[in-house]
Amino acid sequence: MRNEPTSARNAQAGRQRAGRLSAVLRAAIAGAVLLWIAIKSLHAFAAPLPVEIRRTTDGIPHIKAADWRGLGYGIGYAQGQDALCTLAEAFTTYEGLRSFHFGPENRPTRESTFGRSRNLDLDFFFKAFADDAMVARYRAAQPAELNAAVDGFAAGYNRQLREARIGHASASQQLCLHEAWVHDIAPEDLYRRFYAAQVAAGYARFIPEIVNAQPGGAAQAGTAWLSSRLAHRVGDQDGLGSNMMAFGRQATGEGGGVLLGNPHWYWGGPDRFYQMQLTIPGKVNVAGVAFLGVPLVMIGFNAHVAWSNTVSTARRFGLFDLSLAEGRPTDYLVDGAAQPLQSREVQVTLKGEAGQARTLSRRLYRSAQGPIVDLGAQNAAFGWSATHALAIRDANAENFRAFRTFWAWNQAASLDEFIAIQRSELALPWVNTAAVDRSGRAWYADFGPVPNVPDALRERCSTPLAQGFAQLDAFTPFLDGSRAECNWQADAAAVQPGTLPARSLPSLLRSDQVANMNDSYWLANPAQPLQGFARALGGEQQALSLRARQGHAMAQRLAAMRPGSARALAAELREAALGAQAESALRFKAELLHHACAQPKVNLPATEASPAAQVDVTAACTLLASWSGRADEQGHGSLLWELFWAQWLHAVPAEARFEVPFSAAAPLDTPRGPRAEGVAQALAAAVQAMAAQGTALSATTTSRRLVQTGAGPLPVYGGCDDVGYFTTACNDDGSDPLGPNTSANSYLQVVSYGPRGLQAHTLLAHGQDEQAVSGGAGLAGAAPVQRYVRRDWLAFPFTEAEIARDPALTRTVLSP
């Protein structure tokens, strides 16, 4: 090569360089192609996998996804299909924009756990307390998977909204679809939704009194509102609560357990229960219900454990009596030293006369213990005066653990794991819990944030104002805020500062049964009373409600049956739970009629509403004597009994009604022996009232207690809580018919575990569609309500094979 001419050598070198360049180019191209293929493969691998929504009988969605974001996406999409208008209005509330869209002086049309305060008051509250800083703290406290579900819910809801707007809207969605308050949401909206639920037993009880508290001012409220407000743990309605029972192996006669979940809850509004099954293969498979806007199951079951909740008697907030510095109503004294109240200006957006936005500002105040609350509408002493103010501390204000507890429960593989989660989080904001699993044990606990105020501290830190408040409510902690030693106590074992640790909270694990019907934890099982706990938990050795007495008698009877299998006990439980028996009649009818019917005619004195009259009660006595005591289609006389019972309760003070008063030694059998005083007059007044209404004495409650559906008006069995119905169906004001503002039997589940595995039966009294109990959801929307009216428990399709066999199965696949 060295003898070749220079030109030849140069040409050869050029060819070699070209070859090398060509090889490099080919390699580069090949590498680029491989890189492109790899990138495409990674994109294909990272792309969201499809989300499947299968709907079965009664429109129940079974949502299946590959991850938590996909699961949330499917939940948001499905809830948007069934409850778009309710959700959109709720998100407007949590965002603090009700005044702009609905007017500042108007109120929500639907009941909820935050009540029906004026829109302006709700706006100031949510703007001040559910702000961006709270949202950031909330998100930071959640597991990444739950945050992903929240993100997915917002995206799925927004997709459903877009689809509705391009022509795929249901009749229910059409009612609000083009309103300005219906818009896309963000994940932040769901954390605000969570917050609204968690403060339901604290701040939310006093929204107007917090946001209107001003130095020397007075809260905007009625003159007798406080006593009734304190009588409700959450919401503003009587009878809002639940029944729950859990049975272990001693009751079933085999290894497994049985659970009844029976919430008495809202039929409409943002806190209505929504039923669903959620599945991520290999990670979670759970069914049950949650509030609208919540991307997980709150009451339900999986293949291993089932649980339910009832509203607890524990106080979740406390008050502090603040002494103010002389002449300075925004400075308060602690151990003699003046401290300024913190203040914050909050702005709410209103709509001007020409439709333009304008802002209204208000300054809200808080102490180190919590925001100032003006309760002066009850009594001036409880108001913000020149010398005193009240602060309220909500144990749930910083409890960001509640929904991550539900998230963990959804995946629990045993009752032991379930209990460990509950014990470590102590997070349920205002409910008791019962649970069972395959091991045949029954669990009860009232585990949640409760002020750490031992009775000794309460007594040591009382004030004259606290003693006056105790006449209204003996259980809410009311402490001297002028002494640092009177704050809620710290405990190293507590999950949250200032709250009780697990060892100081009631719980019970038994092999026979536990139950709760909204009375205190004291008699979760009457054979083993839970005693010695702080008064803040709601008290012990107190008379039970009639509903609780019926529930405990039912639980004891069922536990004693020992039918030999969990499924057999579950069948008995399903029938008993919907019996519609009035406990007041079961226990007292014979004696009351003996007193009322001693004379055929009863003289009624004149009142402001009616002149004196003589009433013949013969027909009423004959009718009630033969009445079954049930409020159903055959219960002729049930309406008369309700009026009779109400008249007697109104006319005779509680302490004068019975010969044998309540005894803690016989809590299920006392009080008893109704006295004769006022009984005949009560029956005569009931007869007179029915005549004035033009109602036959033999009328059934079901002839009046109707619900409007797409299938027409349907009769609903059961009755009011104060009459002692375990099966509740009653508007708070006693009016008829029932509808979206009713609180009554809502979601019911009876779940059993035995050698043949899980068996679950469910009912959703108000249906999935937000218009199901307003008459606007059509025949399909009415189907769950019809099923409830028929007492036709749905065998819930939980396994893949059961879902595939469902005769109403439909399938939707979404690509997020």
mmCIF file of C-alpha atoms in Angstrom, residues 166-441:
data_model
loop_
_atom_site.group_PDB
_atom_site.id
_atom_site.type_symbol
_atom_site.label_atom_id
_atom_site.label_comp_id
_atom_site.label_asym_id
_atom_site.label_seq_id
_atom_site.Cartn_x
_atom_site.Cartn_y
_atom_site.Cartn_z
ATOM 1 C CA ILE A 166 -72.022 17.246 24.520
ATOM 2 C CA GLY A 167 -75.366 15.548 24.570
ATOM 3 C CA HIS A 168 -75.129 12.544 26.889
ATOM 4 C CA ALA A 169 -76.877 14.036 29.933
ATOM 5 C CA SER A 170 -79.436 12.115 31.967
ATOM 6 C CA ALA A 171 -82.726 13.659 33.035
ATOM 7 C CA SER A 172 -81.264 14.351 36.485
ATOM 8 C CA GLN A 173 -78.174 16.017 35.045
ATOM 9 C CA GLN A 174 -80.278 18.231 32.783
ATOM 10 C CA LEU A 175 -81.686 19.948 35.864
ATOM 11 C CA CYS A 176 -78.432 21.798 36.515
ATOM 12 C CA LEU A 177 -76.084 21.103 33.633
ATOM 13 C CA HIS A 178 -75.923 24.648 32.276
ATOM 14 C CA GLU A 179 -75.898 26.490 35.586
ATOM 15 C CA ALA A 180 -72.864 28.683 36.264
ATOM 16 C CA TRP A 181 -72.092 26.802 39.483
ATOM 17 C CA VAL A 182 -71.588 23.536 37.616
ATOM 18 C CA HIS A 183 -67.958 23.411 36.511
ATOM 19 C CA ASP A 184 -64.805 21.325 36.551
ATOM 20 C CA ILE A 185 -63.326 20.519 39.926
ATOM 21 C CA ALA A 186 -59.777 20.052 41.209
ATOM 22 C CA PRO A 187 -58.383 17.627 43.798
ATOM 23 C CA GLU A 188 -58.451 20.483 46.316
ATOM 24 C CA ASP A 189 -62.254 20.387 46.218
ATOM 25 C CA LEU A 190 -62.267 16.838 47.587
ATOM 26 C CA TYR A 191 -60.034 17.678 50.542
ATOM 27 C CA ARG A 192 -62.452 20.484 51.410
ATOM 28 C CA ARG A 193 -65.212 17.926 51.142
ATOM 29 C CA PHE A 194 -63.340 15.655 53.569
ATOM 30 C CA TYR A 195 -62.905 18.549 55.986
ATOM 31 C CA ALA A 196 -66.613 19.398 55.943
ATOM 32 C CA ALA A 197 -67.404 15.849 57.051
ATOM 33 C CA GLN A 198 -64.770 15.618 59.776
ATOM 34 C CA VAL A 199 -65.838 18.784 61.670
ATOM 35 C CA ALA A 200 -69.540 17.830 61.615
ATOM 36 C CA ALA A 201 -69.595 17.212 65.382
ATOM 37 C CA GLY A 202 -67.623 20.348 66.259
ATOM 38 C CA TYR A 203 -67.233 23.583 64.321
ATOM 39 C CA ALA A 204 -70.069 22.713 61.945
ATOM 40 C CA ARG A 205 -72.535 22.728 64.867
ATOM 41 C CA PHE A 206 -71.884 26.457 65.366
ATOM 42 C CA ILE A 207 -71.090 27.988 61.980
ATOM 43 C CA PRO A 208 -73.215 31.161 62.367
ATOM 44 C CA GLU A 209 -71.998 31.660 65.924
ATOM 45 C CA ILE A 210 -68.348 31.452 64.850
ATOM 46 C CA VAL A 211 -68.422 33.609 61.725
ATOM 47 C CA ASN A 212 -70.660 36.313 63.264
ATOM 48 C CA ALA A 213 -68.737 36.598 66.537
ATOM 49 C CA GLN A 214 -67.639 40.223 66.983
ATOM 50 C CA PRO A 215 -66.523 42.210 70.060
ATOM 51 C CA GLY A 216 -69.652 43.271 71.910
ATOM 52 C CA GLY A 217 -71.864 41.669 69.256
ATOM 53 C CA ALA A 218 -74.422 38.889 69.300
ATOM 54 C CA ALA A 219 -74.692 35.787 67.173
ATOM 55 C CA GLN A 220 -77.552 35.722 64.672
ATOM 56 C CA ALA A 221 -79.725 32.903 65.929
ATOM 57 C CA GLY A 222 -83.098 32.179 67.490
ATOM 58 C CA THR A 223 -83.649 32.479 71.217
ATOM 59 C CA ALA A 224 -83.985 28.780 71.998
ATOM 60 C CA TRP A 225 -81.617 27.270 69.492
ATOM 61 C CA LEU A 226 -78.767 26.104 71.730
ATOM 62 C CA SER A 227 -80.527 23.338 73.658
ATOM 63 C CA SER A 228 -81.776 21.706 70.475
ATOM 64 C CA ARG A 229 -78.382 22.173 68.823
ATOM 65 C CA LEU A 230 -76.594 20.427 71.664
ATOM 66 C CA ALA A 231 -79.116 17.585 71.559
ATOM 67 C CA HIS A 232 -77.790 16.542 68.133
ATOM 68 C CA ARG A 233 -74.295 15.156 67.775
ATOM 69 C CA VAL A 234 -74.249 15.878 64.018
ATOM 70 C CA GLY A 235 -76.728 17.579 61.705
ATOM 71 C CA ASP A 236 -79.957 19.229 62.783
ATOM 72 C CA GLN A 237 -82.459 16.380 62.537
ATOM 73 C CA ASP A 238 -83.934 14.107 65.195
ATOM 74 C CA GLY A 239 -83.335 10.411 64.649
ATOM 75 C CA LEU A 240 -80.157 10.932 62.649
ATOM 76 C CA GLY A 241 -77.930 8.030 63.591
ATOM 77 C CA SER A 242 -77.861 4.278 63.058
ATOM 78 C CA ASN A 243 -78.308 0.737 64.313
ATOM 79 C CA MET A 244 -75.490 -1.794 64.189
ATOM 80 C CA MET A 245 -75.032 -5.330 65.508
ATOM 81 C CA ALA A 246 -72.145 -7.761 65.287
ATOM 82 C CA PHE A 247 -72.385 -11.465 66.148
ATOM 83 C CA GLY A 248 -69.528 -13.877 66.825
ATOM 84 C CA ARG A 249 -69.112 -17.646 66.773
ATOM 85 C CA GLN A 250 -70.984 -18.177 70.033
ATOM 86 C CA ALA A 251 -74.095 -16.758 68.352
ATOM 87 C CA THR A 252 -73.666 -18.268 64.894
ATOM 88 C CA GLY A 253 -72.726 -21.741 66.067
ATOM 89 C CA GLU A 254 -69.765 -21.887 63.676
ATOM 90 C CA GLY A 255 -66.492 -20.070 63.132
ATOM 91 C CA GLY A 256 -67.677 -16.961 61.303
ATOM 92 C CA GLY A 257 -69.413 -13.727 62.219
ATOM 93 C CA VAL A 258 -72.466 -11.746 61.092
ATOM 94 C CA LEU A 259 -72.875 -7.968 60.912
ATOM 95 C CA LEU A 260 -75.856 -5.636 60.504
ATOM 96 C CA GLY A 261 -75.154 -2.103 59.323
ATOM 97 C CA ASN A 262 -78.262 0.107 59.386
ATOM 98 C CA PRO A 263 -77.506 3.833 59.121
ATOM 99 C CA HIS A 264 -80.423 6.231 59.569
ATOM 100 C CA TRP A 265 -79.104 8.878 57.270
ATOM 101 C CA TYR A 266 -79.882 11.509 54.657
ATOM 102 C CA TRP A 267 -81.947 10.558 51.608
ATOM 103 C CA GLY A 268 -80.645 13.559 49.691
ATOM 104 C CA GLY A 269 -77.962 16.208 49.780
ATOM 105 C CA PRO A 270 -74.156 16.047 49.777
ATOM 106 C CA ASP A 271 -73.847 13.502 52.599
ATOM 107 C CA ARG A 272 -76.160 10.954 50.993
ATOM 108 C CA PHE A 273 -74.656 7.465 50.792
ATOM 109 C CA TYR A 274 -73.525 6.151 47.410
ATOM 110 C CA GLN A 275 -73.164 2.371 46.927
ATOM 111 C CA MET A 276 -70.301 0.817 44.941
ATOM 112 C CA GLN A 277 -67.700 -1.949 44.735
ATOM 113 C CA LEU A 278 -64.047 -1.004 44.247
ATOM 114 C CA THR A 279 -61.441 -3.397 42.887
ATOM 115 C CA ILE A 280 -57.736 -3.228 42.097
ATOM 116 C CA PRO A 281 -56.773 -6.843 41.394
ATOM 117 C CA GLY A 282 -54.378 -8.116 44.024
ATOM 118 C CA LYS A 283 -54.657 -4.949 46.144
ATOM 119 C CA VAL A 284 -58.212 -4.164 47.179
ATOM 120 C CA ASN A 285 -61.692 -5.537 46.644
ATOM 121 C CA VAL A 286 -64.289 -3.815 48.832
ATOM 122 C CA ALA A 287 -67.987 -2.989 48.613
ATOM 123 C CA GLY A 288 -70.278 -0.670 50.520
ATOM 124 C CA VAL A 289 -71.095 3.025 50.646
ATOM 125 C CA ALA A 290 -69.475 6.413 51.030
ATOM 126 C CA PHE A 291 -70.649 10.003 51.131
ATOM 127 C CA LEU A 292 -70.886 11.627 47.724
ATOM 128 C CA GLY A 293 -67.471 13.017 46.810
ATOM 129 C CA VAL A 294 -65.476 10.357 48.669
ATOM 130 C CA PRO A 295 -63.342 7.923 46.586
ATOM 131 C CA LEU A 296 -63.397 4.925 48.957
ATOM 132 C CA VAL A 297 -65.811 2.855 51.036
ATOM 133 C CA MET A 298 -66.754 4.203 54.490
ATOM 134 C CA ILE A 299 -69.211 1.485 55.588
ATOM 135 C CA GLY A 300 -68.880 -1.914 53.954
ATOM 136 C CA PHE A 301 -67.118 -5.222 53.642
ATOM 137 C CA ASN A 302 -64.415 -7.108 51.793
ATOM 138 C CA ALA A 303 -63.654 -10.816 51.617
ATOM 139 C CA HIS A 304 -62.166 -10.735 55.127
ATOM 140 C CA VAL A 305 -63.907 -8.164 57.335
ATOM 141 C CA ALA A 306 -67.188 -6.202 57.500
ATOM 142 C CA TRP A 307 -67.911 -3.074 59.517
ATOM 143 C CA SER A 308 -70.498 -0.380 60.204
ATOM 144 C CA ASN A 309 -70.766 2.841 62.208
ATOM 145 C CA THR A 310 -73.243 4.679 64.419
ATOM 146 C CA VAL A 311 -73.163 8.287 65.609
ATOM 147 C CA SER A 312 -71.323 8.440 68.932
ATOM 148 C CA THR A 313 -72.376 10.239 72.108
ATOM 149 C CA ALA A 314 -68.813 11.430 72.729
ATOM 150 C CA ARG A 315 -68.220 15.181 72.645
ATOM 151 C CA ARG A 316 -65.735 16.099 69.950
ATOM 152 C CA PHE A 317 -65.342 19.729 70.957
ATOM 153 C CA GLY A 318 -64.931 21.804 74.085
ATOM 154 C CA LEU A 319 -65.496 25.390 75.196
ATOM 155 C CA PHE A 320 -63.202 27.762 77.064
ATOM 156 C CA ASP A 321 -64.347 30.658 79.210
ATOM 157 C CA LEU A 322 -61.973 33.529 78.386
ATOM 158 C CA SER A 323 -61.539 36.485 80.733
ATOM 159 C CA LEU A 324 -60.884 39.685 78.768
ATOM 160 C CA ALA A 325 -58.528 42.508 79.645
ATOM 161 C CA GLU A 326 -60.328 45.549 81.046
ATOM 162 C CA GLY A 327 -61.393 47.856 78.244
ATOM 163 C CA ARG A 328 -59.777 45.625 75.600
ATOM 164 C CA PRO A 329 -62.316 43.039 74.337
ATOM 165 C CA THR A 330 -59.831 41.557 71.863
ATOM 166 C CA ASP A 331 -57.216 40.792 74.522
ATOM 167 C CA TYR A 332 -57.678 37.836 76.862
ATOM 168 C CA LEU A 333 -55.918 36.918 80.082
ATOM 169 C CA VAL A 334 -53.935 33.757 80.725
ATOM 170 C CA ASP A 335 -52.445 33.488 84.211
ATOM 171 C CA GLY A 336 -52.889 37.243 84.564
ATOM 172 C CA ALA A 337 -51.017 38.166 81.379
ATOM 173 C CA ALA A 338 -52.872 39.732 78.450
ATOM 174 C CA GLN A 339 -52.656 38.046 75.054
ATOM 175 C CA PRO A 340 -54.154 39.461 71.867
ATOM 176 C CA LEU A 341 -56.706 37.421 69.974
ATOM 177 C CA GLN A 342 -55.491 36.485 66.549
ATOM 178 C CA SER A 343 -57.603 37.986 63.801
ATOM 179 C CA ARG A 344 -57.935 37.373 60.114
ATOM 180 C CA GLU A 345 -59.847 39.227 57.439
ATOM 181 C CA VAL A 346 -61.884 36.877 55.270
ATOM 182 C CA GLN A 347 -63.470 37.877 51.980
ATOM 183 C CA VAL A 348 -66.560 36.413 50.339
ATOM 184 C CA THR A 349 -67.608 37.079 46.762
ATOM 185 C CA LEU A 350 -71.122 38.436 46.184
ATOM 186 C CA LYS A 351 -72.985 39.379 43.033
ATOM 187 C CA GLY A 352 -73.778 43.048 42.551
ATOM 188 C CA GLU A 353 -77.000 44.465 41.128
ATOM 189 C CA ALA A 354 -75.584 44.437 37.607
ATOM 190 C CA GLY A 355 -74.254 40.913 38.010
ATOM 191 C CA GLN A 356 -70.665 41.915 38.616
ATOM 192 C CA ALA A 357 -68.613 40.373 41.408
ATOM 193 C CA ARG A 358 -68.019 42.313 44.595
ATOM 194 C CA THR A 359 -66.417 41.311 47.866
ATOM 195 C CA LEU A 360 -67.594 41.462 51.437
ATOM 196 C CA SER A 361 -65.013 41.316 54.217
ATOM 197 C CA ARG A 362 -65.316 40.166 57.792
ATOM 198 C CA ARG A 363 -62.757 39.828 60.543
ATOM 199 C CA LEU A 364 -62.768 36.534 62.406
ATOM 200 C CA TYR A 365 -61.083 36.040 65.757
ATOM 201 C CA ARG A 366 -59.453 33.141 67.518
ATOM 202 C CA SER A 367 -57.546 32.398 70.699
ATOM 203 C CA ALA A 368 -54.861 29.786 71.257
ATOM 204 C CA GLN A 369 -57.647 27.350 72.140
ATOM 205 C CA GLY A 370 -59.645 27.974 68.977
ATOM 206 C CA PRO A 371 -61.989 30.443 67.282
ATOM 207 C CA ILE A 372 -64.283 32.731 69.244
ATOM 208 C CA VAL A 373 -67.898 31.555 69.288
ATOM 209 C CA ASP A 374 -70.757 33.811 70.372
ATOM 210 C CA LEU A 375 -73.547 31.823 72.041
ATOM 211 C CA GLY A 376 -75.299 34.906 73.390
ATOM 212 C CA ALA A 377 -78.555 34.104 71.622
ATOM 213 C CA GLN A 378 -79.243 31.488 74.325
ATOM 214 C CA ASN A 379 -78.230 33.733 77.188
ATOM 215 C CA ALA A 380 -76.286 36.983 77.226
ATOM 216 C CA ALA A 381 -73.778 35.400 79.604
ATOM 217 C CA PHE A 382 -72.624 33.115 76.780
ATOM 218 C CA GLY A 383 -72.014 36.031 74.410
ATOM 219 C CA TRP A 384 -68.922 38.107 73.682
ATOM 220 C CA SER A 385 -69.168 40.830 76.309
ATOM 221 C CA ALA A 386 -66.725 43.402 77.639
ATOM 222 C CA THR A 387 -65.426 40.910 80.211
ATOM 223 C CA HIS A 388 -65.904 37.417 78.761
ATOM 224 C CA ALA A 389 -65.780 35.525 75.495
ATOM 225 C CA LEU A 390 -66.017 31.845 74.593
ATOM 226 C CA ALA A 391 -63.550 29.921 72.454
ATOM 227 C CA ILE A 392 -64.357 26.576 70.861
ATOM 228 C CA ARG A 393 -61.808 23.840 70.240
ATOM 229 C CA ASP A 394 -62.696 21.081 67.785
ATOM 230 C CA ALA A 395 -60.798 17.830 68.319
ATOM 231 C CA ASN A 396 -61.246 17.069 64.610
ATOM 232 C CA ALA A 397 -59.982 20.368 63.231
ATOM 233 C CA GLU A 398 -56.539 18.873 62.601
ATOM 234 C CA ASN A 399 -57.619 15.242 62.336
ATOM 235 C CA PHE A 400 -56.477 14.453 58.806
ATOM 236 C CA ARG A 401 -56.429 10.700 59.513
ATOM 237 C CA ALA A 402 -60.122 9.819 59.137
ATOM 238 C CA PHE A 403 -60.253 9.043 55.433
ATOM 239 C CA ARG A 404 -56.892 7.333 55.375
ATOM 240 C CA THR A 405 -58.364 5.048 58.068
ATOM 241 C CA PHE A 406 -61.220 4.117 55.754
ATOM 242 C CA TRP A 407 -58.690 3.635 52.959
ATOM 243 C CA ALA A 408 -56.700 1.215 55.127
ATOM 244 C CA TRP A 409 -59.847 -0.586 56.273
ATOM 245 C CA ASN A 410 -60.812 -1.172 52.661
ATOM 246 C CA GLN A 411 -57.703 -3.358 52.383
ATOM 247 C CA ALA A 412 -57.767 -5.025 55.840
ATOM 248 C CA ALA A 413 -57.160 -8.783 55.689
ATOM 249 C CA SER A 414 -58.516 -9.664 59.149
ATOM 250 C CA LEU A 415 -60.291 -8.250 62.176
ATOM 251 C CA ASP A 416 -56.943 -8.073 63.956
ATOM 252 C CA GLU A 417 -55.548 -5.872 61.210
ATOM 253 C CA PHE A 418 -58.747 -3.785 61.213
ATOM 254 C CA ILE A 419 -58.470 -3.202 64.970
ATOM 255 C CA ALA A 420 -54.769 -2.377 64.729
ATOM 256 C CA ILE A 421 -55.507 0.291 62.134
ATOM 257 C CA GLN A 422 -58.253 1.793 64.280
ATOM 258 C CA ARG A 423 -56.139 1.722 67.417
ATOM 259 C CA SER A 424 -53.115 3.341 65.772
ATOM 260 C CA GLU A 425 -55.072 6.120 64.032
ATOM 261 C CA LEU A 426 -57.893 6.911 66.546
ATOM 262 C CA ALA A 427 -59.370 8.920 63.718
ATOM 263 C CA LEU A 428 -63.087 8.298 63.194
ATOM 264 C CA PRO A 429 -64.427 11.798 63.774
ATOM 265 C CA TRP A 430 -67.836 11.176 65.386
ATOM 266 C CA VAL A 431 -68.882 7.529 65.127
ATOM 267 C CA ASN A 432 -68.727 4.182 66.934
ATOM 268 C CA THR A 433 -67.677 1.068 65.034
ATOM 269 C CA ALA A 434 -68.700 -2.586 64.995
ATOM 270 C CA ALA A 435 -66.906 -5.225 62.922
ATOM 271 C CA VAL A 436 -66.687 -8.984 62.325
ATOM 272 C CA ASP A 437 -64.539 -11.357 60.292
ATOM 273 C CA ARG A 438 -64.092 -15.084 59.647
ATOM 274 C CA SER A 439 -62.623 -15.696 63.115
ATOM 275 C CA GLY A 440 -66.016 -15.449 64.793
ATOM 276 C CA ARG A 441 -65.270 -12.454 66.995
#
